[in-house]
Each structure stands twice: as C-alpha cells, then as structure tokens.
Amino acid sequence: MLDLVIIGSGPAGMAAGIYARRGGLDTMLIEKVSPGGQAVYAHSIENYPGSYQVPGYELMFSFANHLEKFGLVPEVLEITGTELSGRVKSVHTAKETIEAKAVVIASGASPRRLGMPSEGKLTGRGVSYCASCDGNFFKGKVAAVVGGGDAAAEDALYLAKICSKVYVVHRRDSLRAQDIVQKRLFAMPNVEMVWDSVVEDILGADKVESLLIKDVNGGTVRKLATDSVFVAIGQVPNTGLFAKEVALADTGHIIVDREMRTNVPGVFAAGDVTVKPLRQVVTAVSDGAVASYSAIKYISTEF
Ligand code: NAP
C-alpha cells in the first residue's frame, strides 16, 4: 500500500508531489494525458512570482523537472473508479487497483462548451478551446473569441497578434478579466468587442464560416463572418469520478477547508477542482503544498 496517491499533475498536483516526497511519503502521481494541466496552454504567464511572461508549457516543464528531482514522474493512467470512504483508499485503473492511505484530488477542470450541435461538429474545423494550440492555423484570417474572463481576454490578445481581425463576443457590456489585460486588449486596433451578445449557432458545412449572434437586449440576430471561434466561457471541474463520495458545491467543485480537507477523512483536494476565489497557478501551487502537508499529518496520526 502506498502512502499517497495524487490524482492530476497540473500545478496543484505537481506541487503536492514535491511536498509529499520531501515529507517522505511513498507517493504515486496519476495523470490522464500529460503533465502540466491547463497551464500548459497559457501562451504567456506573467503573474507567477519569479516568472515574467513565460510560456505556460515552459513553466510546467520546469515544475515537472523539479518534481523528478524528488523521484516522482507522473504515470499516465485512466482512472475508472475510486473507493475513498474506507481507511484504505482504492483507485481503480484499467490496469490495476492502487491502494493508499491518503488521496489528493487535483484533477483540475475542462473547458465549458457552448452546447449547440454545430459546436461538436466543427470542433477541430475552426472551433477551438485553445488559442495557443490552434491560433496559428488562422494566421492572417478572422477569429472570434467567446467569453469575457481572463482566458477570453488573453486568447483575444494572443490572436490579435496573429489574425487580421478578432471579435470578442461577450454576453455583457464589461469584461471580468484583469484590468491590465483589458487595457492591452482595448489598445489593439484589430480587436472589435461585440458586447451584450451570445452565440446562437456556428455556421459552416465542413469548416467555420460565420456565427449567428443574438443581441441579448433587442433580441436581433445577425451573422458575423469568421474563420474560427475560440470558446473561452469558463471551466467545468473534473469531479465526475468523485461525485458520489466527496461533497461538492452546486458548481460541481469540491468543498475543502483551509487545510484542503474534503468531507472524507484522508481525502484532500487542491487547485481548480476546488471551491476557491482565485484560480491561478500561484494559488494551485499553494493548495497542493497545503494538501500534502495535511496528508502527511493525517497519515502520521491515523497509521
Ligand atoms: P471565467 O473567469 O469563469 O469567465 C468565463 C467568462 O465566460 C465570463 O465572462 C462569463 O460571462 C462567460 N460565460 C460563462 N458561461 C457562458 C455562456 N454559457 N455563454 C456565454 N458566456 C459565458 O473563466 P476563465 O476566463 O476560463 O478563467 C477561469 C479561471 O482561471 C479564473 O479564475 C481566471 O481568473 C483564471 N485565469 C487566470 C489567468 C491569469 O491570471 N493570467 C488566465 C486565464 C484564466 P460573465 O462575465 O457574464 O459571467
């Protein structure tokens, strides 16, 4: 039996791994795809202290290297189920069942979808959830970004440097993105804000050709010609696997206390998957550190 299983290797999971290994825990870190989580897709991170305008993949690569110094390399495995309420925790994968004294859930979040059938049909054909991954396909062309948060504003800024024109379609008349990013965005000559508007449909036979945009005040619908649409309307926490055992908020995020404890003894959670006021690399790292610190305390008293 292991001491600790950490689920997810974004900034929270990797920080948890470093703290767990330094605390002497026999630890396994499980990752579904590849290390780094969503931060990998950030074109530039400038608010993680010590890293000014560093590509997300670069920062996450340095996290993974740091983790490896303490003998921990994420294992790419698909988790099929968990049993977390007993004293011994079980994490099932297609290959094996892993048993541990404690678990840190750092499974992050996934992009929220607009929800219309055309979105699925045209994903990869002009519909994207990652500007830094797919922006270059639309070099010199028109892009539309949907959303008004940090992700939408940063995606729009990034695309404005590549594309001929960028529309930002937002359902209200102000952004919630950080002030510094808004100012940079509004200064771009090729960015046009489409306020108070929602996407009714994405049109195109085998690639995106236009959006049907509805004005939320007047209800008028118009066509907006674009070659691409980058959906940045927030995140949905990856908690489906744990919903039966761990208490969730209405939003689907895991409820934790200041020590990153969930309602289940021996189960901790960290990062974007939890209820929290600020979702950034810096807070994810803090969560991960606290979660492992709490796991170390828990194991030393309970085992
Ligand atoms: P977010 O902050 O939740 O913003 C989502 C945006 O999409 C909001 O403007 C929201 O509109 C809009 N929206 C939500 N559902 C919608 C729908 N169904 N149709 C149309 N619009 C919809 O999400 P995010 O931008 O992905 O950011 C997630 C977290 O990561 C945030 O905490 C953010 O601060 C953080 N983040 C930080 C950085 C950074 O620090 N550099 C970069 C990226 C993300 P309303 O405004 O009307 O609610």
PDB file of N, CA and C in Angstrom, residues 35-72:
ATOM      1  N   PRO A  35       1.665  15.882 -18.191  1.00  0.00           N
ATOM      2  CA  PRO A  35       1.808  16.787 -17.061  1.00  0.00           C
ATOM      3  C   PRO A  35       1.585  18.255 -17.433  1.00  0.00           C
ATOM      4  N   GLY A  36       1.108  19.018 -16.460  1.00  0.00           N
ATOM      5  CA  GLY A  36       1.012  20.471 -16.654  1.00  0.00           C
ATOM      6  C   GLY A  36      -0.393  21.014 -16.615  1.00  0.00           C
ATOM      7  N   GLY A  37      -1.380  20.137 -16.859  1.00  0.00           N
ATOM      8  CA  GLY A  37      -2.772  20.592 -16.820  1.00  0.00           C
ATOM      9  C   GLY A  37      -3.024  21.705 -17.816  1.00  0.00           C
ATOM     10  N   GLN A  38      -4.012  22.540 -17.501  1.00  0.00           N
ATOM     11  CA  GLN A  38      -4.410  23.607 -18.425  1.00  0.00           C
ATOM     12  C   GLN A  38      -3.349  24.700 -18.563  1.00  0.00           C
ATOM     13  N   ALA A  39      -2.478  24.820 -17.552  1.00  0.00           N
ATOM     14  CA  ALA A  39      -1.465  25.880 -17.589  1.00  0.00           C
ATOM     15  C   ALA A  39      -0.539  25.711 -18.805  1.00  0.00           C
ATOM     16  N   VAL A  40      -0.426  24.497 -19.289  1.00  0.00           N
ATOM     17  CA  VAL A  40       0.413  24.227 -20.465  1.00  0.00           C
ATOM     18  C   VAL A  40      -0.041  25.074 -21.656  1.00  0.00           C
ATOM     19  N   TYR A  41      -1.339  25.341 -21.721  1.00  0.00           N
ATOM     20  CA  TYR A  41      -1.895  26.037 -22.893  1.00  0.00           C
ATOM     21  C   TYR A  41      -1.850  27.554 -22.769  1.00  0.00           C
ATOM     22  N   ALA A  42      -1.404  28.069 -21.631  1.00  0.00           N
ATOM     23  CA  ALA A  42      -1.304  29.536 -21.473  1.00  0.00           C
ATOM     24  C   ALA A  42      -0.143  30.029 -22.327  1.00  0.00           C
ATOM     25  N   HIS A  43      -0.439  30.973 -23.236  1.00  0.00           N
ATOM     26  CA  HIS A  43       0.654  31.424 -24.121  1.00  0.00           C
ATOM     27  C   HIS A  43       1.709  32.171 -23.354  1.00  0.00           C
ATOM     28  N   SER A  44       1.282  32.881 -22.289  1.00  0.00           N
ATOM     29  CA  SER A  44       2.258  33.633 -21.506  1.00  0.00           C
ATOM     30  C   SER A  44       1.740  33.771 -20.074  1.00  0.00           C
ATOM     31  N   ILE A  45       2.589  33.432 -19.120  1.00  0.00           N
ATOM     32  CA  ILE A  45       2.209  33.594 -17.702  1.00  0.00           C
ATOM     33  C   ILE A  45       3.097  34.697 -17.129  1.00  0.00           C
ATOM     34  N   GLU A  46       2.465  35.720 -16.559  1.00  0.00           N
ATOM     35  CA  GLU A  46       3.288  36.822 -16.044  1.00  0.00           C
ATOM     36  C   GLU A  46       2.974  37.152 -14.597  1.00  0.00           C
ATOM     37  N   ASN A  47       2.089  36.329 -13.992  1.00  0.00           N
ATOM     38  CA  ASN A  47       1.738  36.635 -12.604  1.00  0.00           C
ATOM     39  C   ASN A  47       2.136  35.531 -11.641  1.00  0.00           C
ATOM     40  N   TYR A  48       3.014  34.635 -12.067  1.00  0.00           N
ATOM     41  CA  TYR A  48       3.583  33.659 -11.142  1.00  0.00           C
ATOM     42  C   TYR A  48       4.925  34.234 -10.702  1.00  0.00           C
ATOM     43  N   PRO A  49       5.054  34.575  -9.407  1.00  0.00           N
ATOM     44  CA  PRO A  49       6.268  35.284  -8.983  1.00  0.00           C
ATOM     45  C   PRO A  49       7.543  34.574  -9.428  1.00  0.00           C
ATOM     46  N   GLY A  50       8.437  35.356 -10.007  1.00  0.00           N
ATOM     47  CA  GLY A  50       9.702  34.790 -10.482  1.00  0.00           C
ATOM     48  C   GLY A  50       9.661  34.419 -11.946  1.00  0.00           C
ATOM     49  N   SER A  51       8.468  34.432 -12.534  1.00  0.00           N
ATOM     50  CA  SER A  51       8.335  34.077 -13.952  1.00  0.00           C
ATOM     51  C   SER A  51       7.561  35.187 -14.644  1.00  0.00           C
ATOM     52  N   TYR A  52       8.252  35.973 -15.450  1.00  0.00           N
ATOM     53  CA  TYR A  52       7.575  37.084 -16.136  1.00  0.00           C
ATOM     54  C   TYR A  52       7.449  36.756 -17.622  1.00  0.00           C
ATOM     55  N   GLN A  53       6.231  36.674 -18.087  1.00  0.00           N
ATOM     56  CA  GLN A  53       5.923  36.384 -19.491  1.00  0.00           C
ATOM     57  C   GLN A  53       6.641  35.119 -19.978  1.00  0.00           C
ATOM     58  N   VAL A  54       6.374  34.052 -19.252  1.00  0.00           N
ATOM     59  CA  VAL A  54       6.930  32.727 -19.585  1.00  0.00           C
ATOM     60  C   VAL A  54       5.809  31.901 -20.198  1.00  0.00           C
ATOM     61  N   PRO A  55       6.060  31.217 -21.339  1.00  0.00           N
ATOM     62  CA  PRO A  55       5.010  30.342 -21.880  1.00  0.00           C
ATOM     63  C   PRO A  55       4.614  29.282 -20.845  1.00  0.00           C
ATOM     64  N   GLY A  56       3.322  28.984 -20.783  1.00  0.00           N
ATOM     65  CA  GLY A  56       2.831  28.029 -19.795  1.00  0.00           C
ATOM     66  C   GLY A  56       3.550  26.689 -19.856  1.00  0.00           C
ATOM     67  N   TYR A  57       3.792  26.196 -21.078  1.00  0.00           N
ATOM     68  CA  TYR A  57       4.433  24.876 -21.193  1.00  0.00           C
ATOM     69  C   TYR A  57       5.837  24.904 -20.587  1.00  0.00           C
ATOM     70  N   GLU A  58       6.507  26.081 -20.690  1.00  0.00           N
ATOM     71  CA  GLU A  58       7.873  26.188 -20.161  1.00  0.00           C
ATOM     72  C   GLU A  58       7.864  26.124 -18.632  1.00  0.00           C
ATOM     73  N   LEU A  59       6.906  26.864 -18.046  1.00  0.00           N
ATOM     74  CA  LEU A  59       6.804  26.854 -16.582  1.00  0.00           C
ATOM     75  C   LEU A  59       6.447  25.445 -16.085  1.00  0.00           C
ATOM     76  N   MET A  60       5.518  24.794 -16.784  1.00  0.00           N
ATOM     77  CA  MET A  60       5.096  23.455 -16.352  1.00  0.00           C
ATOM     78  C   MET A  60       6.212  22.419 -16.549  1.00  0.00           C
ATOM     79  N   PHE A  61       7.021  22.625 -17.586  1.00  0.00           N
ATOM     80  CA  PHE A  61       8.163  21.743 -17.818  1.00  0.00           C
ATOM     81  C   PHE A  61       9.148  21.875 -16.640  1.00  0.00           C
ATOM     82  N   SER A  62       9.328  23.119 -16.165  1.00  0.00           N
ATOM     83  CA  SER A  62      10.253  23.304 -15.036  1.00  0.00           C
ATOM     84  C   SER A  62       9.658  22.694 -13.764  1.00  0.00           C
ATOM     85  N   PHE A  63       8.337  22.740 -13.620  1.00  0.00           N
ATOM     86  CA  PHE A  63       7.687  22.067 -12.472  1.00  0.00           C
ATOM     87  C   PHE A  63       7.961  20.548 -12.544  1.00  0.00           C
ATOM     88  N   ALA A  64       7.771  19.988 -13.757  1.00  0.00           N
ATOM     89  CA  ALA A  64       7.937  18.531 -13.913  1.00  0.00           C
ATOM     90  C   ALA A  64       9.382  18.121 -13.636  1.00  0.00           C
ATOM     91  N   ASN A  65      10.326  18.939 -14.081  1.00  0.00           N
ATOM     92  CA  ASN A  65      11.741  18.652 -13.797  1.00  0.00           C
ATOM     93  C   ASN A  65      12.025  18.698 -12.308  1.00  0.00           C
ATOM     94  N   HIS A  66      11.433  19.688 -11.668  1.00  0.00           N
ATOM     95  CA  HIS A  66      11.608  19.859 -10.216  1.00  0.00           C
ATOM     96  C   HIS A  66      11.065  18.619  -9.482  1.00  0.00           C
ATOM     97  N   LEU A  67       9.898  18.189  -9.924  1.00  0.00           N
ATOM     98  CA  LEU A  67       9.251  17.001  -9.335  1.00  0.00           C
ATOM     99  C   LEU A  67      10.154  15.770  -9.468  1.00  0.00           C
ATOM    100  N   GLU A  68      10.750  15.651 -10.624  1.00  0.00           N
ATOM    101  CA  GLU A  68      11.607  14.491 -10.903  1.00  0.00           C
ATOM    102  C   GLU A  68      12.827  14.464  -9.987  1.00  0.00           C
ATOM    103  N   LYS A  69      13.272  15.653  -9.566  1.00  0.00           N
ATOM    104  CA  LYS A  69      14.426  15.725  -8.630  1.00  0.00           C
ATOM    105  C   LYS A  69      14.090  14.998  -7.332  1.00  0.00           C
ATOM    106  N   PHE A  70      12.786  14.910  -7.013  1.00  0.00           N
ATOM    107  CA  PHE A  70      12.374  14.197  -5.804  1.00  0.00           C
ATOM    108  C   PHE A  70      11.823  12.813  -6.149  1.00  0.00           C
ATOM    109  N   GLY A  71      12.213  12.327  -7.316  1.00  0.00           N
ATOM    110  CA  GLY A  71      11.926  10.941  -7.682  1.00  0.00           C
ATOM    111  C   GLY A  71      10.504  10.661  -8.103  1.00  0.00           C
ATOM    112  N   LEU A  72       9.784  11.685  -8.521  1.00  0.00           N
ATOM    113  CA  LEU A  72       8.380  11.448  -8.886  1.00  0.00           C
ATOM    114  C   LEU A  72       8.135  11.833 -10.350  1.00  0.00           C
TER     115      LEU A  72
END
